PDB file of C-alpha atoms in Angstrom:
ATOM      1  CA  GLN A  30       1.912  21.482  18.381  1.00 91.00           C
ATOM      2  CA  VAL A  31       3.227  18.736  15.882  1.00 97.00           C
ATOM      3  CA  GLN A  32       0.371  17.865  13.490  1.00 98.00           C
ATOM      4  CA  LEU A  33       1.178  15.776  10.615  1.00 98.00           C
ATOM      5  CA  VAL A  34      -2.748  14.627   9.155  1.00 98.00           C
ATOM      6  CA  GLU A  35      -3.056  12.856   5.851  1.00 98.00           C
ATOM      7  CA  SER A  36      -5.770  12.420   3.269  1.00 98.00           C
ATOM      8  CA  GLY A  37      -6.728  11.486   0.004  1.00 98.00           C
ATOM      9  CA  GLY A  38      -7.797   8.070   0.856  1.00 98.00           C
ATOM     10  CA  GLY A  39     -10.475   5.319  -0.351  1.00 98.00           C
ATOM     11  CA  LEU A  40     -12.036   2.929  -2.656  1.00 98.00           C
ATOM     12  CA  VAL A  41     -10.387   2.022  -6.084  1.00 98.00           C
ATOM     13  CA  GLN A  42     -10.256  -0.867  -7.970  1.00 98.00           C
ATOM     14  CA  ALA A  43      -6.928  -2.951  -9.175  1.00 98.00           C
ATOM     15  CA  GLY A  44      -4.277  -1.147 -11.332  1.00 98.00           C
ATOM     16  CA  GLY A  45      -6.449   2.305 -10.633  1.00 98.00           C
ATOM     17  CA  SER A  46      -4.395   5.111  -8.273  1.00 98.00           C
ATOM     18  CA  LEU A  47      -4.308   7.155  -5.538  1.00 98.00           C
ATOM     19  CA  ARG A  48      -2.029  10.164  -4.667  1.00 98.00           C
ATOM     20  CA  LEU A  49      -2.457  10.524  -0.710  1.00 98.00           C
ATOM     21  CA  SER A  50      -1.540  14.492   1.158  1.00 98.00           C
ATOM     22  CA  CYS A  51       0.521  14.329   4.488  1.00 98.00           C
ATOM     23  CA  ALA A  52       0.360  18.339   5.556  1.00 98.00           C
ATOM     24  CA  ALA A  53       2.291  19.021   8.408  1.00 98.00           C
ATOM     25  CA  SER A  54       2.402  21.669  10.756  1.00 98.00           C
ATOM     26  CA  GLY A  55       3.662  22.813  14.366  1.00 97.00           C
ATOM     27  CA  LEU A  56       7.631  21.560  12.425  1.00 97.00           C
ATOM     28  CA  THR A  57      10.483  23.224  11.617  1.00 97.00           C
ATOM     29  CA  PHE A  58       9.099  20.901   7.638  1.00 98.00           C
ATOM     30  CA  SER A  59      12.522  20.876   6.071  1.00 97.00           C
ATOM     31  CA  SER A  60      14.972  19.433   8.996  1.00 97.00           C
ATOM     32  CA  TYR A  61      13.054  16.284   9.453  1.00 98.00           C
ATOM     33  CA  ALA A  62      13.422  12.958   6.677  1.00 98.00           C
ATOM     34  CA  MET A  63       9.422  11.574   5.758  1.00 98.00           C
ATOM     35  CA  GLY A  64       8.023   8.364   5.701  1.00 98.00           C
ATOM     36  CA  TRP A  65       5.280   6.851   4.079  1.00 98.00           C
ATOM     37  CA  PHE A  66       4.021   3.737   6.463  1.00 98.00           C
ATOM     38  CA  ARG A  67       1.430   0.866   5.737  1.00 98.00           C
ATOM     39  CA  GLN A  68      -0.647  -1.711   7.751  1.00 98.00           C
ATOM     40  CA  ALA A  69      -2.939  -3.448   6.950  1.00 97.00           C
ATOM     41  CA  PRO A  70      -5.729  -5.636   9.468  1.00 93.00           C
ATOM     42  CA  GLY A  71      -3.352  -8.749  11.535  1.00 95.00           C
ATOM     43  CA  SER A  72      -0.419  -7.168  10.246  1.00 96.00           C
ATOM     44  CA  GLU A  73       2.764  -4.730  11.199  1.00 96.00           C
ATOM     45  CA  ARG A  74       3.273  -1.965  10.619  1.00 97.00           C
ATOM     46  CA  GLU A  75       5.697  -1.899   6.664  1.00 98.00           C
ATOM     47  CA  PHE A  76       7.470   0.904   5.643  1.00 98.00           C
ATOM     48  CA  VAL A  77       6.560   1.891   2.503  1.00 98.00           C
ATOM     49  CA  ALA A  78       8.792   5.271   1.374  1.00 98.00           C
ATOM     50  CA  GLY A  79      10.853   7.851   2.904  1.00 98.00           C
ATOM     51  CA  ILE A  80      12.677  11.017   1.329  1.00 98.00           C
ATOM     52  CA  SER A  81      15.536  12.762   2.873  1.00 98.00           C
ATOM     53  CA  ARG A  82      15.312  16.812   4.036  1.00 97.00           C
ATOM     54  CA  TYR A  83      15.767  18.253   0.250  1.00 97.00           C
ATOM     55  CA  ALA A  84      14.567  14.854  -1.935  1.00 97.00           C
ATOM     56  CA  THR A  85      18.098  14.406  -2.669  1.00 97.00           C
ATOM     57  CA  SER A  86      17.309  11.117  -1.631  1.00 98.00           C
ATOM     58  CA  THR A  87      14.925   8.868  -1.996  1.00 98.00           C
ATOM     59  CA  TYR A  88      13.882   4.706  -0.991  1.00 97.00           C
ATOM     60  CA  TYR A  89      10.591   2.774  -1.735  1.00 98.00           C
ATOM     61  CA  ALA A  90       9.839  -1.243  -0.115  1.00 98.00           C
ATOM     62  CA  ASP A  91      10.528  -3.517  -2.872  1.00 98.00           C
ATOM     63  CA  SER A  92       7.090  -4.481  -2.930  1.00 98.00           C
ATOM     64  CA  VAL A  93       5.815  -0.815  -4.081  1.00 98.00           C
ATOM     65  CA  LYS A  94       9.023   0.188  -5.831  1.00 98.00           C
ATOM     66  CA  GLY A  95       8.346   1.455  -9.103  1.00 98.00           C
ATOM     67  CA  ARG A  96       4.656   1.887  -8.746  1.00 98.00           C
ATOM     68  CA  PHE A  97       4.779   4.620  -5.753  1.00 98.00           C
ATOM     69  CA  THR A  98       6.427   7.722  -5.732  1.00 98.00           C
ATOM     70  CA  ILE A  99       6.907   9.996  -2.176  1.00 98.00           C
ATOM     71  CA  SER A 100       8.045  13.946  -3.110  1.00 98.00           C
ATOM     72  CA  ARG A 101       7.653  16.949  -1.237  1.00 98.00           C
ATOM     73  CA  ASP A 102       7.289  20.800  -1.152  1.00 98.00           C
ATOM     74  CA  ASN A 103       8.973  21.943   1.799  1.00 98.00           C
ATOM     75  CA  ALA A 104       7.451  26.201   0.905  1.00 97.00           C
ATOM     76  CA  LYS A 105       3.879  23.532   1.429  1.00 98.00           C
ATOM     77  CA  ASN A 106       4.889  21.608   4.484  1.00 98.00           C
ATOM     78  CA  THR A 107       4.146  18.069   2.536  1.00 98.00           C
ATOM     79  CA  VAL A 108       4.918  15.763   1.407  1.00 98.00           C
ATOM     80  CA  LEU A 109       2.851  13.332  -1.580  1.00 98.00           C
ATOM     81  CA  LEU A 110       2.987   9.229  -1.827  1.00 98.00           C
ATOM     82  CA  GLN A 111       1.926   8.978  -5.481  1.00 98.00           C
ATOM     83  CA  ALA A 112       0.587   5.075  -5.443  1.00 98.00           C
ATOM     84  CA  ASN A 113      -0.282   3.771  -8.802  1.00 98.00           C
ATOM     85  CA  SER A 114      -1.239  -0.005  -9.881  1.00 98.00           C
ATOM     86  CA  LEU A 115      -2.294  -0.502  -7.619  1.00 98.00           C
ATOM     87  CA  LYS A 116      -2.931  -4.725  -6.241  1.00 98.00           C
ATOM     88  CA  PRO A 117      -5.155  -5.646  -3.200  1.00 98.00           C
ATOM     89  CA  GLU A 118      -2.051  -6.194  -1.251  1.00 97.00           C
ATOM     90  CA  ASP A 119      -1.830  -2.832  -0.785  1.00 98.00           C
ATOM     91  CA  THR A 120      -5.135  -2.202   1.182  1.00 98.00           C
ATOM     92  CA  ALA A 121      -3.991  -0.893   4.796  1.00 98.00           C
ATOM     93  CA  VAL A 122      -4.390   2.242   6.940  1.00 98.00           C
ATOM     94  CA  TYR A 123      -0.970   5.132   5.102  1.00 98.00           C
ATOM     95  CA  TYR A 124       0.152   7.102   7.611  1.00 98.00           C
ATOM     96  CA  CYS A 125       2.797   9.713   7.744  1.00 98.00           C
ATOM     97  CA  ALA A 126       5.355  10.117   9.908  1.00 98.00           C
ATOM     98  CA  ALA A 127       8.513  12.332  10.550  1.00 98.00           C
ATOM     99  CA  ASP A 128      12.551  12.234  11.268  1.00 97.00           C
ATOM    100  CA  LEU A 129      13.845  14.797  13.194  1.00 96.00           C
ATOM    101  CA  ARG A 130      17.974  14.883  11.274  1.00 94.00           C
ATOM    102  CA  TYR A 131      20.521  16.103  10.543  1.00 91.00           C
ATOM    103  CA  ALA A 132      21.825  14.667   7.494  1.00 94.00           C
ATOM    104  CA  LEU A 133      20.723  16.558   4.746  1.00 94.00           C
ATOM    105  CA  GLY A 134      21.189  12.453   2.571  1.00 95.00           C
ATOM    106  CA  ALA A 135      19.499  10.367   5.400  1.00 96.00           C
ATOM    107  CA  ILE A 136      16.466   7.991   5.188  1.00 95.00           C
ATOM    108  CA  THR A 137      15.252   5.751   7.605  1.00 95.00           C
ATOM    109  CA  SER A 138      12.872   2.271   6.906  1.00 96.00           C
ATOM    110  CA  ARG A 139      13.123   1.735  11.199  1.00 97.00           C
ATOM    111  CA  ASP A 140       9.614   2.596  12.721  1.00 97.00           C
ATOM    112  CA  TYR A 141      10.363   3.294  15.927  1.00 97.00           C
ATOM    113  CA  GLU A 142      13.311   6.536  14.592  1.00 97.00           C
ATOM    114  CA  TYR A 143      10.359   8.514  13.868  1.00 97.00           C
ATOM    115  CA  ASP A 144       9.675  10.990  15.831  1.00 97.00           C
ATOM    116  CA  TYR A 145       5.921  12.499  14.824  1.00 98.00           C
ATOM    117  CA  TRP A 146       2.643   9.718  13.010  1.00 98.00           C
ATOM    118  CA  GLY A 147      -0.377  10.774  11.413  1.00 98.00           C
ATOM    119  CA  GLN A 148      -3.891   9.415  12.154  1.00 98.00           C
ATOM    120  CA  GLY A 149      -3.277   8.030   8.759  1.00 98.00           C
ATOM    121  CA  THR A 150      -6.259   7.625   6.039  1.00 98.00           C
ATOM    122  CA  GLN A 151      -7.450   4.449   4.877  1.00 98.00           C
ATOM    123  CA  VAL A 152      -6.545   3.132   1.479  1.00 98.00           C
ATOM    124  CA  THR A 153      -8.888  -0.235   0.103  1.00 98.00           C
ATOM    125  CA  VAL A 154      -7.963  -1.373  -3.070  1.00 98.00           C
ATOM    126  CA  SER A 155     -11.136  -3.869  -4.855  1.00 98.00           C
ATOM    127  CA  SER A 156     -10.423  -6.869  -7.451  1.00 94.00           C
TER     128      SER A 156
END
């Protein structure tokens, strides 16, 4: 019954921006830390950004720090990824994931620790 649905991907020119959204249902959203991952063809899935249960903590991969911002709205069961100054190397399928946590400030970058995953949304950055 748990469902995570990503949206907001698309084609954008280098230097442009996209806002990715993840809508969650079937879970107590505030009990989960949330993360964004991405996977390019032929590459491993990599951590992009994470946010703790009440957004007291955030963490970013070095490759996106300063360009991407993760946020959440627990009342709407959504997590967002604002992606600015996009580069061709950001091209990938972006996945939303949920990680059940007791600790209020916990975030993990380890994909195997996440409990639920969305189907992904394609981001393509042209040069």
